[in-house]
CSV table of C-alpha atoms in Angstrom, one decimal:
chain,number,residue,atom,x,y,z
A,1,ALA,CA,-10.4,-45.8,-86.3
A,2,ASN,CA,-7.1,-47.2,-87.6
A,3,SER,CA,-8.1,-46.6,-91.3
A,4,THR,CA,-9.1,-43.1,-90.3
A,5,SER,CA,-5.6,-42.3,-89.0
A,6,GLY,CA,-4.0,-44.4,-91.7
A,7,MET,CA,-5.5,-42.0,-94.2
A,8,GLY,CA,-3.9,-39.1,-92.4
A,9,VAL,CA,-7.1,-38.0,-90.6
A,10,ASP,CA,-6.8,-37.2,-86.9
A,11,LYS,CA,-8.9,-39.7,-84.8
A,12,SER,CA,-9.8,-36.8,-82.5
A,13,VAL,CA,-12.2,-35.3,-85.1
A,14,SER,CA,-15.2,-33.8,-83.4
A,15,LEU,CA,-17.7,-35.6,-85.7
A,16,GLY,CA,-17.5,-39.1,-87.1
A,17,ILE,CA,-19.5,-42.1,-88.2
A,18,TYR,CA,-20.8,-42.5,-84.7
A,19,ASP,CA,-22.6,-39.2,-85.0
A,20,VAL,CA,-24.1,-40.3,-88.3
A,21,LEU,CA,-25.3,-43.6,-86.9
A,22,VAL,CA,-27.1,-42.0,-83.9
A,23,GLY,CA,-28.7,-39.3,-86.0
A,24,ASN,CA,-26.6,-36.3,-84.9
A,25,ALA,CA,-25.1,-35.6,-88.3
A,26,GLU,CA,-25.4,-36.4,-92.0
A,27,SER,CA,-22.8,-38.4,-93.8
A,28,ARG,CA,-21.9,-35.5,-96.2
A,29,ASP,CA,-21.3,-33.2,-93.3
A,30,VAL,CA,-18.8,-35.6,-91.7
A,31,LEU,CA,-16.8,-36.6,-94.8
A,32,VAL,CA,-13.1,-35.6,-94.8
A,33,LYS,CA,-11.4,-35.2,-98.1
A,34,THR,CA,-7.7,-36.4,-98.4
A,35,ARG,CA,-5.3,-36.8,-101.2
A,36,TRP,CA,-5.9,-40.5,-101.0
A,37,GLY,CA,-9.7,-40.4,-101.1
A,38,ASP,CA,-12.6,-39.3,-99.0
A,39,VAL,CA,-12.9,-40.6,-95.4
A,40,LEU,CA,-16.0,-41.0,-93.2
A,41,PRO,CA,-14.0,-40.9,-90.0
A,42,SER,CA,-14.3,-43.0,-86.9
A,43,ASN,CA,-13.2,-42.1,-83.4
A,44,LYS,CA,-13.3,-43.5,-79.9
A,45,ALA,CA,-17.0,-42.7,-79.5
A,46,LEU,CA,-17.8,-45.7,-81.8
A,47,ALA,CA,-16.1,-48.2,-79.4
A,48,GLY,CA,-18.7,-47.7,-76.7
A,49,ALA,CA,-21.7,-47.4,-79.0
A,50,GLY,CA,-22.7,-51.1,-79.0
A,51,VAL,CA,-25.4,-50.8,-76.3
A,52,GLU,CA,-26.7,-47.6,-77.7
A,53,LEU,CA,-27.0,-49.0,-81.3
A,54,LEU,CA,-28.9,-52.1,-80.0
A,55,SER,CA,-31.5,-49.9,-78.5
A,56,MET,CA,-32.2,-48.1,-81.8
A,57,GLU,CA,-34.9,-49.2,-84.4
A,58,LYS,CA,-33.5,-51.3,-87.3
A,59,TRP,CA,-30.0,-50.8,-85.9
A,60,GLN,CA,-28.6,-53.5,-88.3
A,61,PHE,CA,-29.3,-51.1,-91.2
A,62,LEU,CA,-28.0,-47.9,-89.7
A,63,LEU,CA,-24.7,-48.0,-91.5
A,64,LYS,CA,-26.4,-49.0,-94.8
A,65,ASP,CA,-28.7,-46.0,-94.5
A,66,ALA,CA,-25.7,-43.7,-93.6
A,67,LEU,CA,-23.7,-44.8,-96.7
A,68,SER,CA,-26.8,-44.6,-99.0
A,69,GLN,CA,-26.6,-40.8,-98.5
A,70,VAL,CA,-23.3,-40.7,-100.4
A,71,ALA,CA,-23.1,-44.0,-102.3
A,72,GLU,CA,-23.8,-42.6,-105.7
A,73,ASP,CA,-20.7,-40.4,-105.5
A,74,TYR,CA,-18.3,-43.4,-105.4
A,75,ASP,CA,-17.5,-46.5,-107.4
A,76,TYR,CA,-16.3,-48.3,-104.2
A,77,ILE,CA,-16.8,-47.8,-100.5
A,78,LEU,CA,-14.4,-49.7,-98.2
A,79,ILE,CA,-15.6,-50.4,-94.6
A,80,ASP,CA,-12.9,-51.3,-92.2
A,81,CYS,CA,-13.9,-53.1,-89.0
A,82,PRO,CA,-12.5,-55.6,-86.5
A,83,THR,CA,-13.4,-59.3,-86.6
A,84,ALA,CA,-15.2,-59.0,-83.3
A,85,TYR,CA,-18.9,-59.9,-83.7
A,86,ASN,CA,-20.4,-56.8,-82.1
A,87,ALA,CA,-23.1,-54.3,-83.0
A,88,ALA,CA,-20.8,-52.2,-85.1
A,89,THR,CA,-19.6,-55.2,-87.1
A,90,VAL,CA,-23.1,-56.5,-87.7
A,91,ALA,CA,-24.0,-53.0,-89.0
A,92,ALA,CA,-21.0,-53.2,-91.3
A,93,LEU,CA,-22.1,-56.6,-92.6
A,94,GLY,CA,-25.6,-55.3,-93.1
A,95,ALA,CA,-24.3,-52.6,-95.3
A,96,ALA,CA,-21.6,-54.5,-97.3
A,97,ASP,CA,-22.0,-56.3,-100.6
A,98,GLU,CA,-18.9,-58.5,-100.0
A,99,ILE,CA,-16.1,-59.1,-97.5
A,100,ILE,CA,-12.4,-59.3,-97.9
A,101,ILE,CA,-10.9,-61.3,-95.0
A,102,PRO,CA,-7.2,-60.4,-94.1
A,103,VAL,CA,-5.6,-63.6,-92.9
A,104,GLU,CA,-2.2,-64.2,-91.2
A,105,LEU,CA,-1.0,-67.8,-91.8
A,106,GLU,CA,-1.3,-68.9,-88.2
A,107,GLY,CA,-3.8,-71.0,-86.2
A,108,PHE,CA,-5.8,-68.3,-84.5
A,109,SER,CA,-6.2,-66.2,-87.6
A,110,LEU,CA,-7.2,-69.1,-89.7
A,111,HIS,CA,-9.8,-70.0,-87.0
A,112,GLY,CA,-11.0,-66.5,-87.1
A,113,ALA,CA,-11.5,-66.7,-90.8
A,114,GLY,CA,-13.7,-69.7,-90.3
A,115,GLU,CA,-15.7,-67.8,-87.7
A,116,ILE,CA,-16.3,-65.0,-90.2
A,117,ARG,CA,-17.6,-67.5,-92.7
A,118,SER,CA,-20.2,-68.6,-90.2
A,119,GLN,CA,-21.1,-65.0,-89.4
A,120,VAL,CA,-21.6,-64.2,-93.1
A,121,ALA,CA,-23.9,-67.2,-93.4
A,122,ASN,CA,-26.0,-66.0,-90.4
A,123,MET,CA,-26.1,-62.5,-91.7
A,124,ARG,CA,-27.6,-63.5,-95.1
A,125,THR,CA,-31.0,-63.5,-93.3
A,126,VAL,CA,-30.5,-59.8,-92.9
A,127,ASN,CA,-28.5,-59.0,-96.0
A,128,PRO,CA,-29.1,-61.7,-98.7
A,129,ARG,CA,-26.6,-60.2,-101.2
A,130,LEU,CA,-23.6,-60.5,-98.7
A,131,ARG,CA,-20.8,-62.8,-99.9
A,132,ILE,CA,-17.2,-63.5,-99.2
A,133,ALA,CA,-15.0,-62.0,-101.9
A,134,GLY,CA,-12.0,-64.0,-100.6
A,135,ALA,CA,-9.2,-64.2,-98.0
A,136,LEU,CA,-6.2,-61.9,-98.5
A,137,ILE,CA,-3.1,-63.5,-97.0
A,138,THR,CA,-0.9,-61.0,-95.1
A,139,LYS,CA,2.5,-61.1,-93.4
A,140,ARG,CA,3.6,-64.0,-95.6
A,141,ARG,CA,7.1,-65.2,-94.7
A,142,GLY,CA,7.3,-68.3,-96.9
A,143,THR,CA,8.2,-70.7,-94.1
A,144,ARG,CA,7.2,-74.4,-94.3
A,145,ILE,CA,4.7,-73.9,-91.5
A,146,GLN,CA,3.1,-71.0,-93.4
A,147,GLU,CA,3.1,-72.9,-96.6
A,148,ALA,CA,1.2,-75.7,-94.9
A,149,ALA,CA,-1.2,-73.2,-93.4
A,150,GLU,CA,-1.8,-71.6,-96.8
A,151,GLN,CA,-2.6,-74.9,-98.3
A,152,ALA,CA,-5.0,-75.6,-95.5
A,153,LEU,CA,-6.7,-72.3,-96.1
A,154,ARG,CA,-7.0,-72.9,-99.8
A,155,VAL,CA,-8.7,-76.2,-99.4
A,156,SER,CA,-10.9,-75.1,-96.5
A,157,GLY,CA,-13.7,-73.8,-98.7
A,158,ILE,CA,-12.8,-70.1,-98.0
A,159,PRO,CA,-11.7,-68.7,-101.4
A,160,ALA,CA,-8.2,-67.1,-101.3
A,161,PHE,CA,-6.7,-64.5,-103.6
A,162,GLU,CA,-3.6,-65.6,-105.4
A,163,ALA,CA,-1.9,-62.3,-104.5
A,164,ALA,CA,-0.5,-62.3,-101.0
A,165,ILE,CA,1.2,-59.5,-98.9
A,166,PRO,CA,4.7,-60.4,-97.8
A,167,LEU,CA,6.0,-59.5,-94.3
A,168,ARG,CA,7.9,-56.3,-94.8
A,169,ALA,CA,9.2,-53.7,-92.4
A,170,SER,CA,7.7,-51.0,-94.6
A,171,VAL,CA,4.2,-51.7,-93.5
A,172,PRO,CA,4.5,-50.9,-89.8
A,173,ALA,CA,7.0,-48.1,-90.7
A,174,SER,CA,4.3,-46.5,-92.8
A,175,MET,CA,1.8,-46.6,-90.0
A,176,SER,CA,4.3,-44.9,-87.7
A,177,ASN,CA,4.7,-42.1,-90.3
A,178,LEU,CA,1.2,-40.7,-89.9
A,179,ASN,CA,2.4,-37.1,-89.3
A,180,ALA,CA,3.3,-37.1,-93.0
A,181,SER,CA,-0.2,-38.2,-93.9
A,182,LYS,CA,1.1,-41.0,-96.1
A,183,THR,CA,-0.4,-44.4,-96.9
A,184,LEU,CA,1.9,-47.3,-97.6
A,185,MET,CA,1.6,-46.4,-101.3
A,186,GLY,CA,2.9,-42.9,-100.5
A,187,TYR,CA,5.5,-44.0,-98.0
A,188,ALA,CA,7.2,-46.8,-99.9
A,189,PRO,CA,5.8,-46.9,-103.5
A,190,LYS,CA,8.4,-49.4,-104.8
A,191,ASP,CA,8.4,-51.8,-101.9
A,192,ALA,CA,7.4,-55.4,-102.4
A,193,ALA,CA,4.4,-55.1,-100.0
A,194,THR,CA,3.2,-52.1,-102.0
A,195,LYS,CA,3.5,-54.0,-105.3
A,196,ALA,CA,1.6,-56.9,-103.7
A,197,TYR,CA,-1.3,-54.7,-102.7
A,198,HIS,CA,-1.4,-53.4,-106.3
A,199,ASP,CA,-1.4,-57.0,-107.5
A,200,PHE,CA,-4.2,-57.8,-105.2
A,201,THR,CA,-6.3,-54.8,-106.3
A,202,ARG,CA,-5.8,-55.8,-110.0
A,203,GLU,CA,-6.8,-59.4,-109.2
A,204,TYR,CA,-9.9,-58.2,-107.3
A,205,LEU,CA,-11.0,-55.9,-110.0
A,206,SER,CA,-10.3,-58.4,-112.9
A,207,LYS,CA,-12.6,-61.0,-111.3
A,208,GLY,CA,-15.4,-58.6,-110.7
A,209,GLY,CA,-14.8,-58.6,-106.9
A,210,ALA,CA,-15.0,-62.1,-105.7
A,211,VAL,CA,-12.3,-64.7,-106.2
A,212,ASN,CA,-14.8,-67.2,-107.6
A,213,GLY,CA,-16.1,-64.5,-110.0
């Protein structure tokens, strides 16, 4: 639910994506409109939904079916989920066309990116169109260790976007400013991290989504 709160929507909303997945609500009835875009919110109910989802018929496609109710209204739908390989994440991979992998330039994060690559390969039996758009480097500090890690990433076979997000205090500060319902773009529009996200977006769109075009 981090993206929910990051868009200025209270995570304690009574209805969310969990209710849609289990058939208690329709996507259109749960959508919340904000100045930054529409949100299909999540809340703590989704965290414990794994076992329940696994007991449902064709559970891998529940999110895909939920999003199909509103897909024609949008050019892009962003699905935010953790890297944990659980039922909710599998449902997200079943609904997605492509994946953007945020990567910090450190060992555990790089290892996690490799794991996601394996997960995507396995998921193609369920969702043949799924592909990795690329890795987005975050919290870049420009140290020698990070430069070596970045080089290792770029030769690992995982495509990486040229745009990278620098480590800036504005990013956590924007997340602690939720009462103002501001994204990073609204909190610090001229910050280097904000510019980097704009650069990434332009690069992503100019290449038709994936790094490798």
